[in-house]
């Protein structure tokens, strides 16, 4: 291979490994940014028919959530909305931007982007769910690294032995992917399934963060064992729904 081609491959391999390292060390911010971009752009492109006619990105349950939030904002029960069988806390939380938007709309004090995106019921719930999902991923990364530290594993050591002399660009990138810190982030922060669920408007990430991940995080901390039962009771109340 000519020297120039070899140097180009080395440079590309270095940039690829550097990018993976950045994705691992800043997984929360990058993962959250990916979720927010998708949560705002794809509904515009698909729900409004700009990209594909008849293809809807938003989860049908999200329409149920926002309708129930309108009921709560007007002082009515969220269960007056047909098929709403979720916790009333969710509807009350999603009703907050409806009330605030009405107040800010009268005085016109909020920035346009804040009013058109964050306080828009079409996006507020998605942003909230994306944030909760990113926090879930951050907790998973923290727990995996803590467990690895207890086991005495060397997180900086590659698990694949590669011949440095004949190591190509692809091999170098594959070796970088074996970094345990990157593997930790791939479990959730860059998991396409988790990203798809929260950006479509599903509240599962918001529900999961309390009854599962936060409880596990508390139990792994000796100082938090006393408040774990209280947090668990709140989690059950959040997950409960009305049947019938």
Short mmCIF file of N, CA and C in Angstrom, two decimals, residues 62 64-78 84 87-103 118-126 128-129 206:
data_model
loop_
_atom_site.label_atom_id
_atom_site.label_comp_id
_atom_site.label_asym_id
_atom_site.label_seq_id
_atom_site.Cartn_x
_atom_site.Cartn_y
_atom_site.Cartn_z
N UNK A 62 -49.78 8.84 22.31
CA UNK A 62 -49.38 10.22 22.62
C UNK A 62 -50.54 11.18 22.40
N UNK A 64 -53.58 10.37 22.95
CA UNK A 64 -54.42 10.15 24.13
C UNK A 64 -53.87 10.94 25.32
N UNK A 65 -52.56 10.94 25.47
CA UNK A 65 -51.92 11.69 26.57
C UNK A 65 -52.25 13.18 26.47
N UNK A 66 -52.05 13.74 25.29
CA UNK A 66 -52.24 15.18 25.13
C UNK A 66 -53.70 15.57 25.24
N UNK A 67 -54.61 14.72 24.77
CA UNK A 67 -56.05 15.01 24.93
C UNK A 67 -56.42 15.01 26.41
N UNK A 68 -55.90 14.03 27.16
CA UNK A 68 -56.17 13.98 28.59
C UNK A 68 -55.57 15.19 29.30
N UNK A 69 -54.41 15.66 28.84
CA UNK A 69 -53.81 16.85 29.42
C UNK A 69 -54.70 18.07 29.19
N UNK A 70 -55.34 18.16 28.04
CA UNK A 70 -56.27 19.26 27.78
C UNK A 70 -57.45 19.21 28.75
N UNK A 71 -57.92 18.00 29.03
CA UNK A 71 -59.00 17.85 29.99
C UNK A 71 -58.58 18.35 31.38
N UNK A 72 -57.38 17.97 31.80
CA UNK A 72 -56.89 18.39 33.12
C UNK A 72 -56.70 19.90 33.17
N UNK A 73 -56.17 20.47 32.09
CA UNK A 73 -55.94 21.91 32.05
C UNK A 73 -57.25 22.70 32.15
N UNK A 74 -58.33 22.11 31.69
CA UNK A 74 -59.64 22.77 31.77
C UNK A 74 -60.41 22.40 33.04
N UNK A 75 -59.74 21.69 33.97
CA UNK A 75 -60.36 21.36 35.24
C UNK A 75 -61.21 20.11 35.23
N UNK A 76 -61.05 19.26 34.25
CA UNK A 76 -61.83 18.04 34.15
C UNK A 76 -60.95 16.83 34.43
N UNK A 77 -61.56 15.67 34.54
CA UNK A 77 -60.83 14.44 34.82
C UNK A 77 -60.19 13.91 33.53
N UNK A 78 -58.95 13.44 33.60
CA UNK A 78 -58.34 12.88 32.39
C UNK A 78 -59.05 11.63 31.90
N UNK A 84 -58.22 6.58 27.86
CA UNK A 84 -57.13 6.98 28.75
C UNK A 84 -57.19 6.10 29.99
N UNK A 87 -51.85 6.62 34.57
CA UNK A 87 -51.82 7.36 35.82
C UNK A 87 -52.25 8.81 35.61
N UNK A 88 -53.02 9.37 36.53
CA UNK A 88 -53.42 10.78 36.40
C UNK A 88 -52.25 11.74 36.52
N UNK A 89 -51.13 11.29 37.15
CA UNK A 89 -49.96 12.15 37.26
C UNK A 89 -49.42 12.53 35.89
N UNK A 90 -49.50 11.60 34.95
CA UNK A 90 -48.97 11.86 33.61
C UNK A 90 -49.77 12.96 32.92
N UNK A 91 -51.09 12.87 33.00
CA UNK A 91 -51.93 13.89 32.37
C UNK A 91 -51.73 15.24 33.04
N UNK A 92 -51.59 15.24 34.37
CA UNK A 92 -51.39 16.50 35.09
C UNK A 92 -50.05 17.14 34.70
N UNK A 93 -49.03 16.31 34.52
CA UNK A 93 -47.72 16.84 34.14
C UNK A 93 -47.75 17.42 32.73
N UNK A 94 -48.40 16.71 31.82
CA UNK A 94 -48.46 17.19 30.44
C UNK A 94 -49.39 18.39 30.29
N UNK A 95 -50.23 18.63 31.29
CA UNK A 95 -51.13 19.79 31.24
C UNK A 95 -50.42 21.08 31.60
N UNK A 96 -49.24 20.97 32.21
CA UNK A 96 -48.52 22.17 32.63
C UNK A 96 -48.22 23.12 31.48
N UNK A 97 -47.68 22.68 30.35
CA UNK A 97 -47.41 23.65 29.26
C UNK A 97 -48.66 24.27 28.69
N UNK A 98 -49.79 23.55 28.75
CA UNK A 98 -51.04 24.12 28.24
C UNK A 98 -51.42 25.35 29.06
N UNK A 99 -51.28 25.25 30.38
CA UNK A 99 -51.60 26.38 31.25
C UNK A 99 -50.61 27.51 31.09
N UNK A 100 -49.31 27.14 31.08
CA UNK A 100 -48.27 28.16 30.98
C UNK A 100 -48.33 28.86 29.63
N UNK A 101 -48.59 28.11 28.58
CA UNK A 101 -48.66 28.70 27.25
C UNK A 101 -49.79 29.71 27.18
N UNK A 102 -50.91 29.40 27.83
CA UNK A 102 -52.02 30.35 27.85
C UNK A 102 -51.66 31.63 28.58
N UNK A 103 -50.92 31.52 29.67
CA UNK A 103 -50.52 32.71 30.43
C UNK A 103 -49.49 33.53 29.67
N UNK A 118 -41.04 23.89 23.07
CA UNK A 118 -41.07 23.34 24.42
C UNK A 118 -42.48 23.38 25.00
N UNK A 119 -43.20 24.48 24.78
CA UNK A 119 -44.54 24.61 25.36
C UNK A 119 -45.64 24.10 24.43
N UNK A 120 -45.27 23.60 23.29
CA UNK A 120 -46.25 23.01 22.38
C UNK A 120 -46.55 21.60 22.86
N UNK A 121 -47.83 21.29 23.07
CA UNK A 121 -48.17 19.96 23.57
C UNK A 121 -47.75 18.86 22.61
N UNK A 122 -47.51 19.20 21.37
CA UNK A 122 -47.04 18.23 20.39
C UNK A 122 -45.63 17.76 20.70
N UNK A 123 -44.85 18.61 21.39
CA UNK A 123 -43.45 18.29 21.63
C UNK A 123 -43.08 18.19 23.11
N UNK A 124 -43.82 18.83 23.99
CA UNK A 124 -43.42 18.87 25.40
C UNK A 124 -43.29 17.47 25.98
N UNK A 125 -44.28 16.62 25.76
CA UNK A 125 -44.23 15.27 26.29
C UNK A 125 -43.06 14.48 25.72
N UNK A 126 -42.81 14.65 24.43
CA UNK A 126 -41.68 13.94 23.81
C UNK A 126 -40.36 14.37 24.44
N UNK A 128 -39.91 15.56 27.39
CA UNK A 128 -39.87 15.00 28.74
C UNK A 128 -39.49 13.52 28.71
N UNK A 129 -40.10 12.77 27.79
CA UNK A 129 -39.81 11.34 27.68
C UNK A 129 -38.37 11.10 27.23
N UNK A 206 -40.50 7.25 30.90
CA UNK A 206 -40.85 8.04 32.09
C UNK A 206 -41.34 7.13 33.21
#
